[in-house]
Amino acid sequence: MNPTERRWSVEESVFVKAPADRVYAAVADVRSMARWSPECVAVRGVAAGPARTGARFVGFNRKGPFFWFTGCRVTRAEPGVDFAFRVSSFGLPVALWGYRLAPEADGTRVTEYWRDLRTGRYGKVTQAMGRIFTGTRPEVRHLANEAGMRATLERLRRELESR
């Protein structure tokens, strides 16, 4: 596949030497995301600890000179298995982000996944907003997300394995 060919979903995974319940507690505590993500700088509007299905929060992000915020809602909160949230901007769907957990012999396989939801009736509007706010063209957003996922997962792994 051509790396600049638009992809609508990507995922990355890493093995973490920690039990699935501990990994889940970390990724479901969305306020911690700013420690791991290269784009997320803060999360507000949700209490510390694992967020539950339906919980809403605001993510604040930065990439170089670009700064933007998104509205998020937890869509799946299955301890030890899966945690996901939908991202929107001004009420329009942008993406689905999540973490699947699979216990393995000495730890957990953590897969971070992203699906672009900028489709349908308002797809062009949210694609244009994404380019304006983030400085990233929609056809290469998956490349930025893959790199960000690798960084996020590596930082998460290091933090959990150092405890």
CSV table of C-alpha atoms in Angstrom, one decimal:
chain,number,residue,atom,x,y,z
A,1,MET,CA,0.0,0.0,0.0
A,2,ASN,CA,1.2,3.5,-0.9
A,3,PRO,CA,2.0,5.2,2.5
A,4,THR,CA,0.3,8.4,1.3
A,5,GLU,CA,-2.9,6.6,0.3
A,6,ARG,CA,-5.6,7.5,2.7
A,7,ARG,CA,-6.3,4.9,5.3
A,8,TRP,CA,-9.5,5.0,7.4
A,9,SER,CA,-8.2,2.9,10.3
A,10,VAL,CA,-4.9,2.0,11.8
A,11,GLU,CA,-3.7,0.1,14.8
A,12,GLU,CA,-0.4,-0.5,16.6
A,13,SER,CA,0.4,-2.9,19.4
A,14,VAL,CA,2.9,-3.6,22.1
A,15,PHE,CA,3.5,-6.3,24.7
A,16,VAL,CA,3.5,-5.0,28.3
A,17,LYS,CA,4.8,-7.0,31.3
A,18,ALA,CA,1.7,-6.2,33.4
A,19,PRO,CA,-1.6,-7.8,34.0
A,20,ALA,CA,-4.6,-6.8,31.8
A,21,ASP,CA,-6.5,-5.2,34.7
A,22,ARG,CA,-3.5,-2.9,35.5
A,23,VAL,CA,-3.1,-1.9,31.9
A,24,TYR,CA,-6.9,-1.3,31.6
A,25,ALA,CA,-6.8,0.9,34.7
A,26,ALA,CA,-4.1,3.0,33.1
A,27,VAL,CA,-5.7,3.5,29.7
A,28,ALA,CA,-9.2,4.0,31.0
A,29,ASP,CA,-7.9,6.8,33.3
A,30,VAL,CA,-8.0,9.2,30.3
A,31,ARG,CA,-6.5,12.1,32.4
A,32,SER,CA,-3.2,10.1,32.2
A,33,MET,CA,-3.1,10.3,28.4
A,34,ALA,CA,-1.2,13.5,28.4
A,35,ARG,CA,1.8,11.7,29.9
A,36,TRP,CA,2.0,9.2,27.0
A,37,SER,CA,0.6,10.9,23.9
A,38,PRO,CA,2.7,13.2,21.8
A,39,GLU,CA,-0.4,15.2,20.9
A,40,CYS,CA,-2.6,15.2,23.9
A,41,VAL,CA,-1.5,17.8,26.4
A,42,ALA,CA,-4.5,17.7,28.9
A,43,VAL,CA,-7.8,16.0,29.5
A,44,ARG,CA,-10.6,17.8,31.5
A,45,GLY,CA,-14.1,17.1,32.6
A,46,VAL,CA,-13.7,13.6,34.0
A,47,ALA,CA,-12.7,12.3,37.5
A,48,ALA,CA,-9.4,10.5,38.0
A,49,GLY,CA,-9.6,6.7,37.7
A,50,PRO,CA,-11.2,4.5,35.0
A,51,ALA,CA,-13.9,6.3,33.0
A,52,ARG,CA,-17.2,4.5,32.5
A,53,THR,CA,-19.3,4.1,29.4
A,54,GLY,CA,-21.0,7.3,28.6
A,55,ALA,CA,-18.5,9.5,30.4
A,56,ARG,CA,-17.7,12.7,28.6
A,57,PHE,CA,-14.4,14.6,28.6
A,58,VAL,CA,-12.5,17.2,26.6
A,59,GLY,CA,-9.1,16.5,25.1
A,60,PHE,CA,-6.6,19.3,24.5
A,61,ASN,CA,-4.1,18.7,21.8
A,62,ARG,CA,-1.0,20.3,20.3
A,63,LYS,CA,1.2,19.6,17.3
A,64,GLY,CA,3.9,22.2,16.7
A,65,PRO,CA,2.1,25.6,16.5
A,66,PHE,CA,-1.4,24.0,16.2
A,67,PHE,CA,-3.6,23.7,19.3
A,68,TRP,CA,-7.1,22.2,19.3
A,69,PHE,CA,-9.7,20.6,21.6
A,70,THR,CA,-12.1,17.8,21.1
A,71,GLY,CA,-15.2,16.5,22.8
A,72,CYS,CA,-15.0,12.8,23.7
A,73,ARG,CA,-17.5,10.2,25.0
A,74,VAL,CA,-16.6,6.8,26.3
A,75,THR,CA,-18.4,4.2,24.2
A,76,ARG,CA,-16.8,1.0,25.6
A,77,ALA,CA,-15.4,0.3,29.0
A,78,GLU,CA,-14.9,-3.4,29.5
A,79,PRO,CA,-12.3,-3.9,32.3
A,80,GLY,CA,-9.3,-5.9,31.2
A,81,VAL,CA,-10.7,-6.2,27.6
A,82,ASP,CA,-11.4,-3.0,25.7
A,83,PHE,CA,-11.7,0.7,26.3
A,84,ALA,CA,-12.9,3.1,23.5
A,85,PHE,CA,-14.1,6.6,23.0
A,86,ARG,CA,-15.6,8.7,20.2
A,87,VAL,CA,-14.1,12.0,19.3
A,88,SER,CA,-16.1,14.9,17.9
A,89,SER,CA,-15.4,18.5,17.0
A,90,PHE,CA,-18.2,21.1,17.3
A,91,GLY,CA,-20.7,18.1,17.5
A,92,LEU,CA,-19.4,16.5,14.3
A,93,PRO,CA,-17.9,13.0,14.4
A,94,VAL,CA,-14.1,12.8,14.0
A,95,ALA,CA,-12.7,9.5,15.1
A,96,LEU,CA,-13.0,6.4,17.3
A,97,TRP,CA,-10.0,5.7,19.5
A,98,GLY,CA,-9.5,2.6,21.7
A,99,TYR,CA,-7.4,0.0,23.4
A,100,ARG,CA,-7.9,-3.8,23.1
A,101,LEU,CA,-6.2,-5.9,25.7
A,102,ALA,CA,-5.2,-9.6,25.3
A,103,PRO,CA,-3.6,-11.4,28.2
A,104,GLU,CA,-0.4,-13.3,27.3
A,105,ALA,CA,2.0,-15.5,29.3
A,106,ASP,CA,3.8,-12.8,31.2
A,107,GLY,CA,1.7,-9.8,30.5
A,108,THR,CA,-0.7,-8.2,28.1
A,109,ARG,CA,-0.8,-7.4,24.4
A,110,VAL,CA,-2.1,-3.8,24.1
A,111,THR,CA,-3.5,-2.7,20.7
A,112,GLU,CA,-4.3,0.9,20.2
A,113,TYR,CA,-6.7,1.5,17.4
A,114,TRP,CA,-8.1,4.5,15.5
A,115,ARG,CA,-10.9,4.8,13.0
A,116,ASP,CA,-11.6,7.9,11.0
A,117,LEU,CA,-15.2,8.9,11.3
A,118,ARG,CA,-15.0,12.0,9.0
A,119,THR,CA,-17.4,10.5,6.4
A,120,GLY,CA,-21.0,11.0,5.3
A,121,ARG,CA,-22.9,14.2,5.1
A,122,TYR,CA,-20.4,16.4,7.0
A,123,GLY,CA,-17.3,14.5,6.2
A,124,LYS,CA,-15.8,17.2,4.0
A,125,VAL,CA,-16.5,19.8,6.7
A,126,THR,CA,-14.7,17.8,9.5
A,127,GLN,CA,-11.9,17.0,7.1
A,128,ALA,CA,-11.3,20.7,6.4
A,129,MET,CA,-11.6,21.5,10.1
A,130,GLY,CA,-9.0,18.8,10.9
A,131,ARG,CA,-6.6,20.3,8.4
A,132,ILE,CA,-7.1,23.8,9.7
A,133,PHE,CA,-6.9,22.9,13.5
A,134,THR,CA,-4.2,20.2,13.3
A,135,GLY,CA,-2.2,21.2,10.2
A,136,THR,CA,-2.5,17.6,8.9
A,137,ARG,CA,-4.1,16.7,5.6
A,138,PRO,CA,-6.8,14.0,5.9
A,139,GLU,CA,-5.0,11.7,3.5
A,140,VAL,CA,-1.9,11.5,5.7
A,141,ARG,CA,-3.6,11.6,9.2
A,142,HIS,CA,-3.1,7.9,9.5
A,143,LEU,CA,0.7,8.3,9.3
A,144,ALA,CA,0.7,10.9,12.1
A,145,ASN,CA,-1.6,8.6,14.2
A,146,GLU,CA,0.7,5.5,13.6
A,147,ALA,CA,3.7,7.4,14.8
A,148,GLY,CA,1.8,8.8,17.8
A,149,MET,CA,0.4,5.4,18.7
A,150,ARG,CA,3.9,3.9,18.7
A,151,ALA,CA,5.1,6.7,21.0
A,152,THR,CA,2.1,6.4,23.2
A,153,LEU,CA,2.3,2.7,23.6
A,154,GLU,CA,6.1,2.8,24.3
A,155,ARG,CA,5.6,5.4,27.0
A,156,LEU,CA,2.7,3.4,28.5
A,157,ARG,CA,4.8,0.3,28.5
A,158,ARG,CA,7.8,2.0,30.2
A,159,GLU,CA,5.6,3.5,32.9
A,160,LEU,CA,3.7,0.3,33.7
A,161,GLU,CA,6.8,-1.9,33.7
A,162,SER,CA,8.7,0.5,35.9
A,163,ARG,CA,6.1,0.4,38.7
